[in-house]
């Protein structure tokens, strides 16, 4: 087996169910994306585990979400259980070696792994609106909020930054409406309330600094294996929108940060997107279009994206068309919709005259799949009924103690554990408000003789108290702006781009 140019995934079967040949994923087409589908309990997670092991062994870092906790076993050495050994014999995996993989555990809530954070600026208005499920009008306000933050040099790092910016925007609604279009107090209020809900769901942990450095996902070990980043997603799944938005953000970060490399001998990173239907469920068309765009373009950055979901119909057609390497586990076909799904799944394969695809899909055993990988010239291979190989690492979850130990020994231990709260919009706006207040108080003192009085020649500075504070604000704004603009390119860039937002602007 040429382990250096391909990943062994199992053995295809002849019509009489005897061994046919080894089925492999060619590493040079690992960036042409993939799809793992199948009903509950049919073997999707194990197939994912097998692929992740293969990529890691080839030196390709992997990122995957662990929805049920059962993928965490990839961090531990497997055991020679009877059914696994038998499967290894069936697929002629000889020797069947056991191995533990270099895992880095991550967790948006910081409980079962290193905390993963992103700043609000990095998230951008499009994804924030999606995360909060905003209406179109509210999304318009969100866009304006990001623009104001940009123009006025207000750093948006965490939720309280966004909250205080929105409060500030509500106060200035009339002025801002005149400048940018409709900014109504009720729509700002509605966003503020949604933000509170988000906060109560634990999203506050996720927004802030230190933000995740993409480089930490791209690690390899000294013996040349790719790190397997496992995101604890069991709790995260209770907030599916946060889950989907986060993975989308991560994908777009990879897209933005990684250089163009064209086609390589093997991918630079592989990204498994489990429960992928969540990404597209009632997603607005613009977002689906962006995802389609990112998936298409990220290939040339050397990143392979593998969607895992129950049903191929969960994935929009334009995205589906880009997923080259396919593993289709069994589907049920009781209801008309299920039958439709089976037909669609069957039709996406290059047919094999040995069997009827649609029938086969409903008859596959656990850990068996219809497999079609890209072969020479990137053409999909003829579909094969394939027994998937058993994993080398442990099947099933690790214990909390094992997890703690791995987290403590991780290469990023200590780097993300402490939240850093540097000066950003919240503090800046507080300061500004205080300055305005002080000025007001001073003015009242000076004007206590009556506002009819003025000092000749100083009218533009003193004027009425209202005008003065707005003048002062402009001065303060200008100062903050210049400070922030000079802070350096990374901050500046974070403000202006907004990830998927920047794609929207750029095209
Ligand atoms: N390739 C395989 N080799 C050996 N056993 C397997 C293989 N694939 C699956 N199995 C067996 O089937 C069980 C269920 O597989 P798995 O957890 O991957 O299903 P799933 O499709 O991810 O289910 P769910 O949708 O519930 O997450 C495994 O725990 C294992 O016992
Ligand atoms: Mg599973």
XYZ file of C-alpha atoms and ligand atoms in Angstrom:
539
model
C 0.000 0.000 0.000
C 1.357 3.380 -0.958
C 0.566 5.102 2.342
C 2.588 8.116 1.312
C 0.389 9.069 -1.614
C -2.946 7.664 -0.504
C -5.083 6.753 2.470
C -6.378 3.214 2.764
C -10.072 3.342 3.601
C -11.249 -0.221 3.077
C -11.860 -3.007 0.612
C -14.482 -3.161 -2.088
C -16.543 -6.327 -2.544
C -17.426 -8.333 -5.621
C -21.081 -9.180 -6.335
C -20.573 -12.514 -4.513
C -19.339 -10.476 -1.520
C -15.736 -11.656 -1.769
C -12.735 -9.353 -1.589
C -12.205 -7.192 -4.657
C -9.475 -4.620 -3.996
C -8.204 -1.889 -1.699
C -10.027 1.447 -1.927
C -7.940 4.523 -1.322
C -8.189 8.242 -1.166
C -5.471 9.873 -3.236
C -3.796 12.544 -1.130
C -3.213 14.763 -4.130
C -6.989 15.035 -4.480
C -7.534 15.455 -0.762
C -8.260 19.137 -1.360
C -11.082 18.300 -3.750
C -13.369 17.961 -0.767
C -15.606 15.131 0.238
C -18.870 13.940 1.667
C -19.746 11.303 4.237
C -23.437 10.500 4.480
C -25.670 7.858 6.005
C -28.459 7.286 8.497
C -27.891 7.196 12.260
C -25.556 4.453 13.422
C -24.383 3.391 9.977
C -20.702 4.230 10.458
C -20.184 7.903 9.530
C -18.137 8.809 12.568
C -15.885 5.785 12.193
C -15.331 6.642 8.522
C -14.433 10.155 9.572
C -12.053 8.759 12.189
C -10.391 6.511 9.616
C -9.902 9.393 7.200
C -8.640 11.696 9.950
C -6.113 9.037 11.008
C -4.953 8.657 7.433
C -4.491 12.381 6.917
C -2.662 12.762 10.210
C -0.293 9.911 9.378
C 0.412 11.559 6.045
C 1.369 14.760 7.871
C -1.848 16.638 7.118
C -3.342 18.533 10.072
C -7.038 17.876 10.608
C -9.812 19.858 12.222
C -13.003 18.088 13.193
C -15.984 18.618 15.457
C -16.878 15.907 17.933
C -20.630 16.006 18.206
C -21.252 13.083 20.533
C -17.876 12.799 22.203
C -17.219 9.491 20.440
C -14.529 10.880 18.167
C -12.319 11.784 21.115
C -10.995 8.218 21.204
C -8.742 9.124 18.303
C -6.363 10.482 20.945
C -5.897 6.981 22.441
C -4.400 3.734 21.280
C -6.960 1.291 19.868
C -7.536 -2.200 21.255
C -7.734 -5.555 19.483
C -11.432 -6.174 19.949
C -12.781 -9.217 18.106
C -15.064 -7.410 15.676
C -12.320 -4.953 14.794
C -9.746 -7.667 14.176
C -12.270 -9.541 12.065
C -12.966 -6.435 10.033
C -9.233 -5.884 9.555
C -8.953 -9.425 8.151
C -11.924 -8.891 5.828
C -10.343 -5.806 4.294
C -6.828 -7.370 4.283
C -5.416 -4.752 6.587
C -2.234 -6.516 7.542
C -0.637 -5.775 9.907
C -3.471 -4.146 11.829
C -1.514 -1.715 13.990
C -2.811 0.347 16.876
C -1.918 3.947 17.275
C -2.771 7.074 19.247
C -2.950 10.369 17.420
C -1.591 13.818 18.328
C -4.837 15.466 19.377
C -5.446 19.043 20.469
C -8.817 19.429 22.168
C -10.734 22.667 21.710
C -13.960 23.889 23.219
C -15.827 27.141 22.639
C -16.836 26.989 26.293
C -13.320 26.193 27.472
C -14.426 23.112 29.433
C -13.395 20.090 27.408
C -10.532 21.702 25.570
C -8.620 24.904 25.053
C -10.944 27.839 24.627
C -11.473 28.972 21.061
C -12.264 32.634 20.632
C -12.842 35.069 17.821
C -13.421 38.784 17.923
C -16.657 40.397 16.792
C -14.723 42.290 14.117
C -13.364 39.067 12.729
C -16.815 37.559 12.692
C -18.129 40.406 10.561
C -21.676 41.682 10.065
C -22.897 38.910 7.786
C -22.039 36.084 10.151
C -23.106 38.038 13.234
C -26.498 38.636 11.631
C -26.765 34.982 10.778
C -25.769 33.977 14.270
C -28.439 36.221 15.727
C -30.992 35.331 13.073
C -31.650 38.994 12.305
C -34.263 40.280 9.910
C -33.146 42.065 6.795
C -33.789 45.471 8.332
C -31.849 44.528 11.453
C -29.020 43.202 9.344
C -28.908 46.597 7.646
C -28.435 48.193 11.057
C -25.745 45.648 11.893
C -23.883 46.580 8.737
C -24.083 50.220 9.689
C -22.838 49.415 13.186
C -19.743 47.746 11.772
C -19.198 50.680 9.449
C -19.445 53.162 12.271
C -17.051 51.100 14.370
C -14.651 51.140 11.472
C -14.968 54.856 10.744
C -14.786 55.876 14.374
C -11.975 53.533 15.258
C -13.958 51.517 17.777
C -12.579 48.064 18.288
C -15.228 45.377 18.453
C -13.745 42.493 20.377
C -16.368 41.040 22.668
C -20.124 41.149 23.179
C -19.995 44.112 25.518
C -18.239 46.124 22.830
C -21.067 45.436 20.457
C -23.637 46.129 23.171
C -22.165 49.510 24.005
C -21.813 50.436 20.345
C -25.476 49.585 19.794
C -26.471 51.660 22.835
C -24.464 54.533 21.414
C -26.110 54.078 18.030
C -29.567 54.114 19.603
C -28.769 57.459 21.223
C -27.625 58.904 17.911
C -30.301 57.230 15.806
C -31.548 60.430 14.179
C -28.127 61.731 13.270
C -27.041 58.322 11.931
C -30.231 57.802 9.950
C -29.563 61.026 8.120
C -26.077 59.813 7.283
C -26.499 56.094 6.567
C -30.188 55.453 6.041
C -32.694 53.844 8.307
C -31.409 53.359 11.852
C -34.480 53.158 14.050
C -34.423 52.836 17.806
C -36.738 49.793 17.751
C -34.534 47.890 15.313
C -31.422 48.662 17.344
C -33.340 47.634 20.471
C -34.311 44.342 18.868
C -30.676 43.578 18.064
C -29.667 44.454 21.601
C -32.209 42.025 22.977
C -31.052 39.240 20.653
C -27.548 39.914 21.828
C -28.653 39.369 25.418
C -30.131 36.016 24.449
C -26.887 35.085 22.761
C -25.019 36.029 25.899
C -27.279 33.906 28.076
C -26.539 30.941 25.819
C -22.867 31.187 26.690
C -21.654 32.871 23.523
C -19.860 35.506 25.592
C -17.034 33.011 26.127
C -16.490 32.772 22.458
C -16.106 36.444 21.622
C -12.915 38.109 22.732
C -9.176 37.695 22.900
C -6.787 35.972 22.587
C -8.414 34.943 19.323
C -7.531 31.626 17.765
C -4.378 31.676 15.703
C -4.891 29.635 12.572
C -1.277 28.504 12.798
C -2.174 26.521 15.920
C -4.422 24.327 13.798
C -1.670 23.727 11.284
C 0.779 21.999 13.604
C 2.620 18.814 12.900
C 4.558 16.606 15.303
C 8.296 16.010 15.169
C 7.689 12.592 13.679
C 5.818 14.246 10.824
C 2.199 13.608 11.734
C -0.526 16.206 11.386
C -2.215 17.468 14.538
C -5.822 16.407 14.916
C -7.802 19.295 16.374
C -10.959 17.958 17.947
C -13.640 20.468 18.828
C -15.893 19.381 21.668
C -19.292 20.066 20.191
C -21.756 18.213 22.407
C -22.710 21.295 24.388
C -22.256 23.494 21.355
C -24.887 21.481 19.519
C -27.499 22.863 21.853
C -26.953 26.117 20.049
C -26.803 24.876 16.465
C -26.597 28.351 15.045
C -23.488 29.167 17.040
C -22.007 25.864 15.964
C -22.684 26.485 12.283
C -21.594 30.102 12.384
C -18.401 29.212 14.174
C -17.393 26.564 11.660
C -18.267 28.881 8.835
C -16.132 31.567 10.407
C -13.265 29.138 10.788
C -13.522 28.078 7.189
C -13.505 31.665 6.007
C -10.579 32.476 8.319
C -8.625 29.663 6.719
C -9.597 31.025 3.374
C -8.449 34.537 4.237
C -5.264 33.630 6.047
C -3.762 30.931 3.907
C -1.837 31.742 0.769
C -2.754 30.530 -2.677
C -0.838 27.296 -3.362
C -2.595 25.582 -6.237
C -2.616 21.800 -6.321
C -0.179 20.108 -3.945
C 0.879 16.505 -3.340
C -1.369 16.560 -0.316
C -3.612 19.090 1.436
C -2.271 21.549 3.996
C -5.290 21.065 6.205
C -8.440 19.030 6.152
C -11.598 20.253 7.761
C -14.467 17.921 8.688
C -17.822 19.574 8.978
C -20.063 17.200 10.937
C -23.834 17.794 11.126
C -23.346 19.887 8.015
C -27.075 20.267 7.456
C -27.046 22.866 10.238
C -24.990 25.105 8.039
C -27.661 25.300 5.394
C -30.860 24.970 7.383
C -32.930 28.091 6.668
C -29.770 29.899 5.623
C -30.423 32.942 3.439
C -29.399 32.637 -0.186
C -26.522 35.111 0.151
C -24.977 32.930 2.803
C -25.358 29.738 0.792
C -23.748 31.562 -2.112
C -20.816 32.605 0.076
C -20.339 29.087 1.387
C -20.362 27.812 -2.144
C -17.784 30.418 -3.074
C -15.516 29.709 -0.103
C -15.681 25.953 -0.698
C -14.799 26.453 -4.337
C -11.927 28.831 -3.717
C -10.429 27.271 -0.592
C -9.271 24.301 -2.621
C -6.426 26.285 -4.106
C -5.307 27.175 -0.576
C -4.723 23.487 -0.023
C -7.679 23.013 2.294
C -10.022 20.064 1.876
C -13.519 20.352 3.352
C -15.418 17.164 4.150
C -19.085 17.462 4.942
C -20.665 14.842 7.165
C -24.426 14.610 7.306
C -27.235 12.088 7.210
C -28.596 12.873 3.828
C -26.982 14.244 0.674
C -30.125 16.313 0.105
C -29.068 18.354 3.148
C -26.375 19.989 1.039
C -27.245 22.533 -1.661
C -26.604 21.243 -5.137
C -23.909 23.769 -6.001
C -21.908 22.781 -2.929
C -22.574 19.087 -3.432
C -21.172 19.282 -6.940
C -17.796 20.259 -5.504
C -17.429 17.349 -3.121
C -15.234 14.897 -4.987
C -14.525 12.076 -2.532
C -17.687 10.284 -1.440
C -18.569 7.780 1.233
C -22.246 6.893 1.278
C -23.405 4.700 4.152
C -26.835 3.119 4.348
C -30.010 5.152 4.074
C -33.518 4.138 4.963
C -36.156 4.332 2.264
C -39.544 4.187 3.944
C -41.068 7.594 3.291
C -41.284 9.229 -0.158
C -38.741 11.830 0.930
C -36.354 9.077 2.020
C -36.857 7.280 -1.268
C -36.136 10.508 -3.083
C -32.946 10.925 -1.050
C -31.816 7.413 -1.935
C -32.414 8.044 -5.637
C -30.564 11.359 -5.509
C -27.670 9.807 -3.619
C -27.528 6.961 -6.125
C -27.593 9.306 -9.111
C -24.561 11.253 -7.941
C -22.313 8.226 -8.414
C -20.613 6.947 -11.536
C -22.618 3.727 -11.934
C -21.192 0.253 -11.527
C -22.845 -2.419 -13.676
C -22.294 -4.958 -10.890
C -25.096 -3.596 -8.752
C -27.971 -1.156 -8.592
C -26.846 1.804 -6.551
C -30.207 2.751 -5.070
C -30.903 -0.797 -3.929
C -27.420 -1.161 -2.504
C -27.736 2.023 -0.445
C -30.686 0.585 1.443
C -28.929 -2.744 2.050
C -25.482 -1.672 3.243
C -24.343 -3.086 6.570
C -22.910 -1.001 9.417
C -19.454 0.240 8.515
C -20.066 -0.551 4.881
C -20.474 2.169 2.261
C -20.708 3.026 -1.377
C -17.383 4.661 -2.046
C -16.221 6.758 -4.950
C -12.948 8.629 -4.645
C -11.365 10.845 -7.237
C -8.943 8.937 -9.383
C -6.510 9.986 -12.111
C -7.132 13.446 -13.537
C -9.563 14.077 -10.690
C -12.366 12.043 -12.233
C -14.722 10.224 -9.836
C -14.030 6.509 -9.759
C -16.761 4.011 -10.485
C -18.747 3.482 -7.297
C -17.811 0.423 -5.202
C -19.470 -1.401 -2.345
C -16.797 -1.059 0.292
C -16.173 -2.388 3.768
C -14.538 0.422 5.719
C -11.395 -0.480 7.617
C -11.389 -0.409 11.436
C -9.661 2.540 13.096
C -6.205 2.251 14.676
C -7.167 4.479 17.548
C -9.804 3.791 20.159
C -13.384 3.408 19.035
C -15.521 5.491 21.369
C -14.925 8.285 23.865
C -11.975 8.938 26.144
C -12.386 9.392 29.889
C -12.378 12.853 31.499
C -9.034 12.024 33.140
C -7.447 11.065 29.854
C -8.774 14.255 28.352
C -7.394 16.426 31.142
C -3.981 14.895 30.718
C -3.931 15.535 26.982
C -5.085 19.117 27.466
C -2.368 19.726 30.049
C 0.333 18.393 27.749
C -0.891 20.115 24.612
C 1.428 22.400 22.635
C -0.968 25.315 23.165
C -1.379 24.745 26.909
C -1.570 28.114 28.644
C -1.857 30.143 25.462
C -5.590 30.619 25.363
C -6.650 29.933 28.918
C -6.680 33.527 30.144
C -9.038 36.092 28.634
C -7.330 39.357 27.718
C -9.613 42.365 27.890
C -7.824 45.253 26.276
C -9.265 48.668 25.582
C -11.940 48.443 22.940
C -15.294 49.956 21.999
C -16.833 49.426 25.434
C -14.098 51.305 27.269
C -13.734 53.939 24.559
C -17.441 54.723 24.506
C -17.527 54.836 28.292
C -14.687 57.306 28.280
C -16.379 59.352 25.606
C -19.636 59.423 27.496
C -17.826 60.572 30.621
C -16.058 63.327 28.736
C -19.320 64.501 27.277
C -20.872 64.480 30.732
C -18.027 66.464 32.246
C -18.246 68.995 29.469
C -21.966 69.293 30.002
C -21.499 69.864 33.737
C -18.855 72.493 33.079
C -21.057 74.215 30.564
C -23.937 74.301 32.962
C -21.743 75.951 35.546
C -20.527 78.552 33.108
C -23.940 79.089 31.655
C -25.677 79.277 34.974
C -26.105 83.010 34.394
C -28.373 82.189 31.471
C -27.777 80.693 28.095
C -28.404 84.029 26.375
C -24.896 85.094 27.352
C -21.893 84.340 25.354
C -18.267 85.371 25.161
C -17.641 87.224 21.903
C -15.330 85.374 19.576
C -15.730 82.045 21.380
C -19.178 81.305 20.079
C -18.174 78.238 18.117
C -16.605 76.634 21.154
C -19.189 77.463 23.776
C -22.411 77.955 21.873
C -25.185 75.956 23.402
C -24.210 73.034 25.529
C -25.642 70.545 23.028
C -23.482 71.759 20.217
C -20.429 71.859 22.323
C -20.649 68.241 23.312
C -21.076 67.217 19.729
C -17.973 69.234 18.843
C -16.013 67.579 21.581
C -17.171 64.235 20.387
C -15.768 64.876 16.969
C -12.441 65.815 18.476
C -12.380 62.697 20.627
C -13.369 60.589 17.662
C -10.591 61.968 15.565
C -8.073 61.233 18.282
C -9.220 57.659 18.754
C -9.278 57.128 15.050
C -5.701 58.175 14.580
C -4.576 56.101 17.559
C -6.278 53.004 16.268
C -5.168 53.512 12.717
C -1.595 53.628 13.921
C -1.879 50.549 16.097
C -0.769 48.394 13.242
C -1.985 46.453 10.340
C -3.368 43.419 12.135
C -5.850 45.443 14.129
C -6.667 47.641 11.187
C -7.246 44.668 9.002
C -9.453 43.006 11.562
C -11.624 46.071 11.561
C -12.007 46.517 7.868
C -12.417 43.022 6.627
C -15.081 41.073 8.542
C -14.376 37.776 6.801
C -17.329 36.709 4.728
C -18.265 40.369 4.815
C -15.087 41.231 3.032
C -15.826 38.685 0.352
C -19.149 40.404 -0.111
C -17.446 43.759 -0.492
C -14.637 42.542 -2.669
C -16.786 41.009 -5.345
N -15.376 0.677 9.813
C -15.873 0.087 10.895
N -15.233 -0.962 11.437
C -15.714 -1.557 12.535
N -16.860 -1.191 13.157
C -17.546 -0.159 12.659
C -17.082 0.539 11.501
N -17.959 1.521 11.241
C -18.907 1.458 12.183
N -18.693 0.452 13.042
C -19.537 0.099 14.198
O -20.784 0.791 14.114
C -20.978 1.651 15.219
C -21.688 2.927 14.785
O -20.869 3.674 13.906
P -20.790 5.273 13.951
O -20.751 5.763 15.327
O -19.693 5.654 13.055
O -22.194 5.652 13.294
P -22.706 7.105 12.863
O -23.193 7.002 11.484
O -21.680 8.116 13.163
O -23.947 7.287 13.837
P -24.613 8.660 14.342
O -25.376 9.221 13.196
O -25.508 8.168 15.421
O -23.511 9.520 14.816
C -19.589 1.872 15.771
O -19.609 2.183 17.126
C -18.893 0.551 15.485
O -19.221 -0.398 16.489
Mg -21.640 9.745 14.424
